[in-house]
PDB file of C-alpha atoms in Angstrom:
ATOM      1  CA  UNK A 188     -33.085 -31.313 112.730  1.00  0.00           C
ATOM      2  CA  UNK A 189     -30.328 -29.150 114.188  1.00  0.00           C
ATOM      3  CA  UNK A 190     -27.851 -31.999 113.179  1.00  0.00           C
ATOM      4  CA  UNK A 191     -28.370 -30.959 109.506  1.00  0.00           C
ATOM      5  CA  UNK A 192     -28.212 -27.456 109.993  1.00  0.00           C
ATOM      6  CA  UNK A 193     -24.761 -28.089 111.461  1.00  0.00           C
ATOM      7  CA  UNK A 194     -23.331 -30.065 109.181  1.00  0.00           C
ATOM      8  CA  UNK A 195     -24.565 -27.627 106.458  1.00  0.00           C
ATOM      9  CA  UNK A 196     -22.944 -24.798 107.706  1.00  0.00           C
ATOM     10  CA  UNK A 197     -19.512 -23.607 108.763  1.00  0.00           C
ATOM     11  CA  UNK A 198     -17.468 -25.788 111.177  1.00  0.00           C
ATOM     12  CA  UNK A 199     -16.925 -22.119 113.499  1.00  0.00           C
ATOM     13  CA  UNK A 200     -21.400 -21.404 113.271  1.00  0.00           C
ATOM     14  CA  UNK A 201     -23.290 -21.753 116.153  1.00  0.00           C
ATOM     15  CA  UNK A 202     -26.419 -23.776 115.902  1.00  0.00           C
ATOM     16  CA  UNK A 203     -29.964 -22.022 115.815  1.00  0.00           C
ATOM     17  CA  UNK A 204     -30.221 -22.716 119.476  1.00  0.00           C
ATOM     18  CA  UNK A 205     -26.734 -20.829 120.477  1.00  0.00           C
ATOM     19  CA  UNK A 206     -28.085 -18.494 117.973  1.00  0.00           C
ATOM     20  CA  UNK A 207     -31.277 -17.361 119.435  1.00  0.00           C
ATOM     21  CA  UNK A 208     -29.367 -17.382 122.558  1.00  0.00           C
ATOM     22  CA  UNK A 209     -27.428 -14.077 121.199  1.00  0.00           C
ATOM     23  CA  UNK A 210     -30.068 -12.289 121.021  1.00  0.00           C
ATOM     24  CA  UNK A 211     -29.952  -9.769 124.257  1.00  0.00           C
ATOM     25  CA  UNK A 212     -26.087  -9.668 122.855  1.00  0.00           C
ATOM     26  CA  UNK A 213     -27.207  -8.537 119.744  1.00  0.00           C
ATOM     27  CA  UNK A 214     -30.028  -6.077 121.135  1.00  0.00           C
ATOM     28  CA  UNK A 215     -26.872  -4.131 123.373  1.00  0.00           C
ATOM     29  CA  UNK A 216     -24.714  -3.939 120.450  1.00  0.00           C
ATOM     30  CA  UNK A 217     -26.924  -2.877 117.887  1.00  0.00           C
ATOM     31  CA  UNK A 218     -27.906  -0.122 120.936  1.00  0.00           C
ATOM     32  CA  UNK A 219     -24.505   0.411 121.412  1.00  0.00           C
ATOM     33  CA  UNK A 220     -23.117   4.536 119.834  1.00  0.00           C
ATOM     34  CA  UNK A 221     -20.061   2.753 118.517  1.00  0.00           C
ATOM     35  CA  UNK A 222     -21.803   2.140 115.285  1.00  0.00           C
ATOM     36  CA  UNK A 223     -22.629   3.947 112.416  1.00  0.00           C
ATOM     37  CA  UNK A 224     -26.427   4.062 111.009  1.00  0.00           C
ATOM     38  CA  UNK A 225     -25.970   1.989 108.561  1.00  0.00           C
ATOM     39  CA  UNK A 226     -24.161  -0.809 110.724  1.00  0.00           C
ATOM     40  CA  UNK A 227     -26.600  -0.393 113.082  1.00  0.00           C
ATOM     41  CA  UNK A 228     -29.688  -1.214 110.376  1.00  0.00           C
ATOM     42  CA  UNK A 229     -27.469  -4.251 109.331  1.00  0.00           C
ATOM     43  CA  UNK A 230     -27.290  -5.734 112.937  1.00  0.00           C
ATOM     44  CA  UNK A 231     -31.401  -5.140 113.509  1.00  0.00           C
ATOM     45  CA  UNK A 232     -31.889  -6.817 110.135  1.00  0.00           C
ATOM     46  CA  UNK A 233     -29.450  -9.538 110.954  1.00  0.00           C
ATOM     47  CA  UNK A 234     -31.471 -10.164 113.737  1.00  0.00           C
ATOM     48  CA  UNK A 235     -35.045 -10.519 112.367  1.00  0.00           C
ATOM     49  CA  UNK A 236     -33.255 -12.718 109.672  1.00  0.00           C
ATOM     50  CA  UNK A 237     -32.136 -15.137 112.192  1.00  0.00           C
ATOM     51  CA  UNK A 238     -35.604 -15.168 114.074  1.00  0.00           C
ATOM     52  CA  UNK A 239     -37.000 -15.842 110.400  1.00  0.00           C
ATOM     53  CA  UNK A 240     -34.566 -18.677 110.012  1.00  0.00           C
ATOM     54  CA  UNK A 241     -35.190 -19.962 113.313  1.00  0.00           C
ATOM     55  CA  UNK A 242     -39.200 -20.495 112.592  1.00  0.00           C
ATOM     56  CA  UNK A 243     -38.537 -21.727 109.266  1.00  0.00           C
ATOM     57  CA  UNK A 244     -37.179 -24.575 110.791  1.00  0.00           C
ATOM     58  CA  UNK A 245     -39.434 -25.211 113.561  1.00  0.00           C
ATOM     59  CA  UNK A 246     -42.401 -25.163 110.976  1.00  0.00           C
ATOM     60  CA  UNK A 247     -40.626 -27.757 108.661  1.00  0.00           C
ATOM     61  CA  UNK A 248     -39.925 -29.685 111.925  1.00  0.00           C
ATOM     62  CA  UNK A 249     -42.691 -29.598 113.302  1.00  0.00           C
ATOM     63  CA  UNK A 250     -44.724 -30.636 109.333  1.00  0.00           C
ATOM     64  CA  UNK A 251     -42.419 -32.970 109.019  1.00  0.00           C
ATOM     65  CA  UNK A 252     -43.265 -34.835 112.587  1.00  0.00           C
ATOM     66  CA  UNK A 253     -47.311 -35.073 112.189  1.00  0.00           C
ATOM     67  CA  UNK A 254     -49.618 -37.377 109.847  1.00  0.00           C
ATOM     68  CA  UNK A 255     -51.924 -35.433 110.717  1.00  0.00           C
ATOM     69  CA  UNK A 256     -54.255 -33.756 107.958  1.00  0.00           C
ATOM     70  CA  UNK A 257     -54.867 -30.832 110.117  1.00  0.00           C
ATOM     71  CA  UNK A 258     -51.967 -30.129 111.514  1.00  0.00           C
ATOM     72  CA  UNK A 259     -49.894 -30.492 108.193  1.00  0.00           C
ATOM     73  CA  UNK A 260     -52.077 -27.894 106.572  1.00  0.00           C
ATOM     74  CA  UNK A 261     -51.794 -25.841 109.771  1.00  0.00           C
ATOM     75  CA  UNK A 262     -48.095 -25.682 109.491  1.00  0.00           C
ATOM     76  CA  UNK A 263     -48.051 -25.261 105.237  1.00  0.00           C
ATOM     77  CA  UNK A 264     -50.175 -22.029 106.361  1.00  0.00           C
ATOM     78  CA  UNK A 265     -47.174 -21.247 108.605  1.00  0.00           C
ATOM     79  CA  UNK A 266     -44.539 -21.723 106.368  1.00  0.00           C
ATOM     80  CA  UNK A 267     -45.840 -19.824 103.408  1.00  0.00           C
ATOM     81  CA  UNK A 268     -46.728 -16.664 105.666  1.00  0.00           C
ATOM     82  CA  UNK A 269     -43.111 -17.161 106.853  1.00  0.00           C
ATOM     83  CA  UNK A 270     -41.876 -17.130 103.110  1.00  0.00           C
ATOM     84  CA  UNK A 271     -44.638 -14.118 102.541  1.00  0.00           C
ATOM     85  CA  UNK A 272     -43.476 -12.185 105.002  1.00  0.00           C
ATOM     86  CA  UNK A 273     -39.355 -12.365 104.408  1.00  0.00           C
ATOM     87  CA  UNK A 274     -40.440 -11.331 100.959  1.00  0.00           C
ATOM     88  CA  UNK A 275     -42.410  -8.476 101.745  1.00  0.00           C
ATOM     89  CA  UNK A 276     -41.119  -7.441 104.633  1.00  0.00           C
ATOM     90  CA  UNK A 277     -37.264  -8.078 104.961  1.00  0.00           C
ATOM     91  CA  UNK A 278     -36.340  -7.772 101.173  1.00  0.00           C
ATOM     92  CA  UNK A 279     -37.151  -3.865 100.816  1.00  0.00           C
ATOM     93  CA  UNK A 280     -35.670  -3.740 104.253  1.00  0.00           C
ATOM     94  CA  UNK A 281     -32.433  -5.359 102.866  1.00  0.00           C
ATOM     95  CA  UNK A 282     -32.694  -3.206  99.763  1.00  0.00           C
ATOM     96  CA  UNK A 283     -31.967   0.091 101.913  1.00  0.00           C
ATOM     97  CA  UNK A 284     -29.716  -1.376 104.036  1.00  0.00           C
ATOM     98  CA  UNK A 285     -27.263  -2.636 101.034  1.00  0.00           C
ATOM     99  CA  UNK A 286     -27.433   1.148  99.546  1.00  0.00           C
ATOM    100  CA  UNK A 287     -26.734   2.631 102.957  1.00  0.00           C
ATOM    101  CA  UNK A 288     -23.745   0.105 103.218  1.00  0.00           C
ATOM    102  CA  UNK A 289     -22.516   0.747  99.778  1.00  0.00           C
ATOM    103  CA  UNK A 290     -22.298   5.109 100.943  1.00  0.00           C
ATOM    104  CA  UNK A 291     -20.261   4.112 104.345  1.00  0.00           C
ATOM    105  CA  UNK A 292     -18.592   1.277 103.178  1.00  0.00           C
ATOM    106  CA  UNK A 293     -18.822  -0.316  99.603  1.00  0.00           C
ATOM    107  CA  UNK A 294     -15.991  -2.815  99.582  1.00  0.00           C
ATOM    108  CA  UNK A 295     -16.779  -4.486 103.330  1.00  0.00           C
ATOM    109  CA  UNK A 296     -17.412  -7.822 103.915  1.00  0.00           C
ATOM    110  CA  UNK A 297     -20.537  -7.310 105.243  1.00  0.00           C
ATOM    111  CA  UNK A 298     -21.704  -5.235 102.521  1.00  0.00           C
ATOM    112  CA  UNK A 299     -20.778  -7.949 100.339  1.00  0.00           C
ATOM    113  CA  UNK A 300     -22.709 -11.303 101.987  1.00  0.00           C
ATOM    114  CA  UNK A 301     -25.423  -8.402 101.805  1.00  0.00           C
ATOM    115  CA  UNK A 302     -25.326  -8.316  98.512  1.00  0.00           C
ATOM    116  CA  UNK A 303     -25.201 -12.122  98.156  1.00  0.00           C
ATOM    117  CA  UNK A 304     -28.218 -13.009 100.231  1.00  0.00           C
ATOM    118  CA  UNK A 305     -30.039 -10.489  97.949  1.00  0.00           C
ATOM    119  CA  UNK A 306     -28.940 -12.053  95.011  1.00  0.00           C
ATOM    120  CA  UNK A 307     -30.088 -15.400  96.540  1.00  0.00           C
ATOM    121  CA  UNK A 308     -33.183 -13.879  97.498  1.00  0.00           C
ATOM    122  CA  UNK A 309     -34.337 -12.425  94.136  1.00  0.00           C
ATOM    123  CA  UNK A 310     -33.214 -15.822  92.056  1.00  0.00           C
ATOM    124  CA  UNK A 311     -35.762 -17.556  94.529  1.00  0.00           C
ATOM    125  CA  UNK A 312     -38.620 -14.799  93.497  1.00  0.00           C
ATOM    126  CA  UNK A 313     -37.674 -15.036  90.213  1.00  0.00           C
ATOM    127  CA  UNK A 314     -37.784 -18.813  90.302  1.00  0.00           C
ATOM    128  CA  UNK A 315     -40.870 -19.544  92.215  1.00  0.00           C
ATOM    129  CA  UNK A 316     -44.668 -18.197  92.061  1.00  0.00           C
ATOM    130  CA  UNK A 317     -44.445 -17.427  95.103  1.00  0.00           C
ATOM    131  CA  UNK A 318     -48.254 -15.824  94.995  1.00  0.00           C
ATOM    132  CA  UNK A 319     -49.460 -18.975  93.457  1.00  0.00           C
ATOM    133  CA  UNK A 320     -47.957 -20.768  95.955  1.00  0.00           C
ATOM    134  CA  UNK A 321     -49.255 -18.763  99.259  1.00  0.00           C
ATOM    135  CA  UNK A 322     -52.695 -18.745  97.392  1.00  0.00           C
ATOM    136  CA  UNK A 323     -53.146 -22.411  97.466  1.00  0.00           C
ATOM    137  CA  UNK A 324     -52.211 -23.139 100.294  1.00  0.00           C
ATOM    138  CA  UNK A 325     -54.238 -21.118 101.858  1.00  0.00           C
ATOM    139  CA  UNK A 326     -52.364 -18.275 103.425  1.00  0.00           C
ATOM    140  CA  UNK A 327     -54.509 -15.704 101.708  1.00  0.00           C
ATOM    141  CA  UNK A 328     -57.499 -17.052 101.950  1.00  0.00           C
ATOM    142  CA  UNK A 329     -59.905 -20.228 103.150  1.00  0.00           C
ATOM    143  CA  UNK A 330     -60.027 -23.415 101.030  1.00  0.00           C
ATOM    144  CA  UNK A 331     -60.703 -26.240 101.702  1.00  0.00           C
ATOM    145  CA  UNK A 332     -58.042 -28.796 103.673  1.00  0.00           C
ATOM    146  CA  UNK A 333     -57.330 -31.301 100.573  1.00  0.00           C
ATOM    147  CA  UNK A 334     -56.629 -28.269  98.267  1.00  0.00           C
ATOM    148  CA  UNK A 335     -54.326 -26.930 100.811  1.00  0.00           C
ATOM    149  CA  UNK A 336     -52.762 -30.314 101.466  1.00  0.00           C
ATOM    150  CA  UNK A 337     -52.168 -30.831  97.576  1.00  0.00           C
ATOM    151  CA  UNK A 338     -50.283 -28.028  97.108  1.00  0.00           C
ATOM    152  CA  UNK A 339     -47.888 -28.510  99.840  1.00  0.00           C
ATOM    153  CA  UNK A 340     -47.393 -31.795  98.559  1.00  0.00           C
ATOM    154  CA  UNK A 341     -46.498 -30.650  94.917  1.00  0.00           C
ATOM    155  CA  UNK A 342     -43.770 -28.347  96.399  1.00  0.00           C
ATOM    156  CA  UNK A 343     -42.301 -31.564  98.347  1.00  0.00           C
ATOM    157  CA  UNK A 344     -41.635 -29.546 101.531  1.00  0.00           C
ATOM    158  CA  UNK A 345     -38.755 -30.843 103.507  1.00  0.00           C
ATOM    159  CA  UNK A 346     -35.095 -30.032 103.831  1.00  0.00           C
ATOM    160  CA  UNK A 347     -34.210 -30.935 100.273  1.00  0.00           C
ATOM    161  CA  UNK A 348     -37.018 -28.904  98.779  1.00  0.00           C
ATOM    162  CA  UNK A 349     -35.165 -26.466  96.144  1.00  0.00           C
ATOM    163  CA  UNK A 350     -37.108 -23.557  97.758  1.00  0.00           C
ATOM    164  CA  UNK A 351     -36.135 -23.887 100.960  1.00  0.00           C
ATOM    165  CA  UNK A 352     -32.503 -24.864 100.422  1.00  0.00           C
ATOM    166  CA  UNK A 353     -32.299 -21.554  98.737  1.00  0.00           C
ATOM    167  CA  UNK A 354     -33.736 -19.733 101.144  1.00  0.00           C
ATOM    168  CA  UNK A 355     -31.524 -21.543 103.680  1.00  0.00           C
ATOM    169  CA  UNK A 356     -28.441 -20.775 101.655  1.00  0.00           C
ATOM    170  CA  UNK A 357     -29.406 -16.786 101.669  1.00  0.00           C
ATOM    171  CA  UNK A 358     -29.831 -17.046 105.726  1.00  0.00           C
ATOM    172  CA  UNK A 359     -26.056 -18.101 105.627  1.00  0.00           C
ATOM    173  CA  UNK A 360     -25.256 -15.140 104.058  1.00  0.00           C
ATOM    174  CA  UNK A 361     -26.742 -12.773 106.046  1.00  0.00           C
ATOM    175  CA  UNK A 362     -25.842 -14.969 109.554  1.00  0.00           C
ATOM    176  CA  UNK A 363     -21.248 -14.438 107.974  1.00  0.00           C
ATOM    177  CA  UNK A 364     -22.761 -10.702 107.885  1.00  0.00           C
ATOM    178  CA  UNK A 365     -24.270 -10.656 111.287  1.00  0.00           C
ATOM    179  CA  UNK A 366     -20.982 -12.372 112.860  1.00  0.00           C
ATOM    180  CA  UNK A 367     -18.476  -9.789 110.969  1.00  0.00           C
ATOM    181  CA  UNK A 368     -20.826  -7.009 112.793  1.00  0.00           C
ATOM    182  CA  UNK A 369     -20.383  -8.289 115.827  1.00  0.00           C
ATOM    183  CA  UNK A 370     -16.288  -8.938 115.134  1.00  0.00           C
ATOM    184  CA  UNK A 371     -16.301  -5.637 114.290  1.00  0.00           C
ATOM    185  CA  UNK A 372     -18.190  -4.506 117.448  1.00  0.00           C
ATOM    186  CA  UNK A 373     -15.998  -6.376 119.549  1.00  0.00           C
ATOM    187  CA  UNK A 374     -12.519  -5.340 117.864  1.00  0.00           C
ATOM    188  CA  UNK A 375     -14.101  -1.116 118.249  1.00  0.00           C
ATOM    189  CA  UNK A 376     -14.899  -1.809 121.578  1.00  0.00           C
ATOM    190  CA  UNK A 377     -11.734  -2.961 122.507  1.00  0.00           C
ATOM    191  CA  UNK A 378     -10.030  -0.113 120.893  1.00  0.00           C
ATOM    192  CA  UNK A 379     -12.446   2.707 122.507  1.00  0.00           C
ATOM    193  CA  UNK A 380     -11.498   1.049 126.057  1.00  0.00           C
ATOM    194  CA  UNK A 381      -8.010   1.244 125.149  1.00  0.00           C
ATOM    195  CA  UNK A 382      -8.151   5.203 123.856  1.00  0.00           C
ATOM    196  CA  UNK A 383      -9.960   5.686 127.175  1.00  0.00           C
ATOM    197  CA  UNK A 384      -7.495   3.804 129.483  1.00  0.00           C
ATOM    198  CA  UNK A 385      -4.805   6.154 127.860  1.00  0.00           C
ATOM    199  CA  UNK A 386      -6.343   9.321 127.974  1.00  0.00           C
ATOM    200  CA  UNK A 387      -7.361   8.579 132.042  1.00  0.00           C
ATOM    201  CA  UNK A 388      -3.297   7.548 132.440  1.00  0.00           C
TER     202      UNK A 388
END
């Protein structure tokens, strides 16, 4: 699993695993009063991004390892309240954080992947029924396991499934954002430590 997601992404990326393990790094910088507000709500959303990323994958892995009736529907139920939830929950979240980026800094980097994971993430809405989608297969409500089975296996889920290799490709943008923050963290901090070292000589 993780040997795809390497080779799909940039030589320099960390795999989900090294990812995850960034996460108490990411918690002090986004805590840290070198940032502005609106870097600060890029870092925090960078963050629940990644941890949406990282059980995308688990849930595909994991559907993709079982025969089992059960547990595929199970894990369909997973994976579309994972889809319902980035697009309910992280997309309006996104939203402000791209307008407070544009104020503070409209020709970044960061605000630009920012603006290309939305973009990403509003073709796949505008692509995909997504409510027909987490209604049949059950996410909303009980039916019964073959109707829930069928309609995972009209969407194909794996890997190569259109849907999710969009939604992987919009992760990537926000993941180049999340590693300029933390660039940028690094290259303030290093500069505040040097201001202070002068001002104490």
């Amino acid at each position: 699993m993780f040997e795809w997601l390497i080779r799909r992404r940039p030589i320099n990326q960390l795999n989900l695993h090294h990812q995850l393990a960034e996460i108490p790094q990411l918690t002090l910088v986004a805590s840290s009063a070198l940032w502005s507000e609106a870097e600060r709500q890029a870092i925090n959303l960078c963050q629940r991004a990644m941890l949406l990323e990282y059980d995308l994958f688990i849930v595909l892995d994991d559907f993709q390892s079982t025969s089992d009736p059960d547990r595929q529907k199970h894990y369909v139920r997973q994976l579309v309240l994972i889809i319902t939830d980035l697009f309910k929950n992280l997309l309006p979240v996104l939203k402000n954080v791209i307008k407070e980026l544009k104020r503070s800094a409209p020709t970044s980097l960061v605000t630009q992947d920012m603006c290309r994971a939305q973009k990403r993430f509003k073709e796949i809405r505008k692509s995909h029924q997504l409510r027909h989608l987490r209604n049949n297969a059950g996410a909303h409500h009980d039916k019964d396991a073959n109707a829930q089975l069928n309609a995972l296996k009209s969407i194909k889920v794996s890997y190569k499934t259109l849907i999710i290799k969009q939604l992987l490709e919009a992760f990537t943008e926000l993941s180049m954002a999340r590693r300029r923050l933390i660039e940028s963290w690094r290259e303030k901090s290093l500069r505040n430590e040097t201001q202070q070292e002068l001002k104490s000589g």
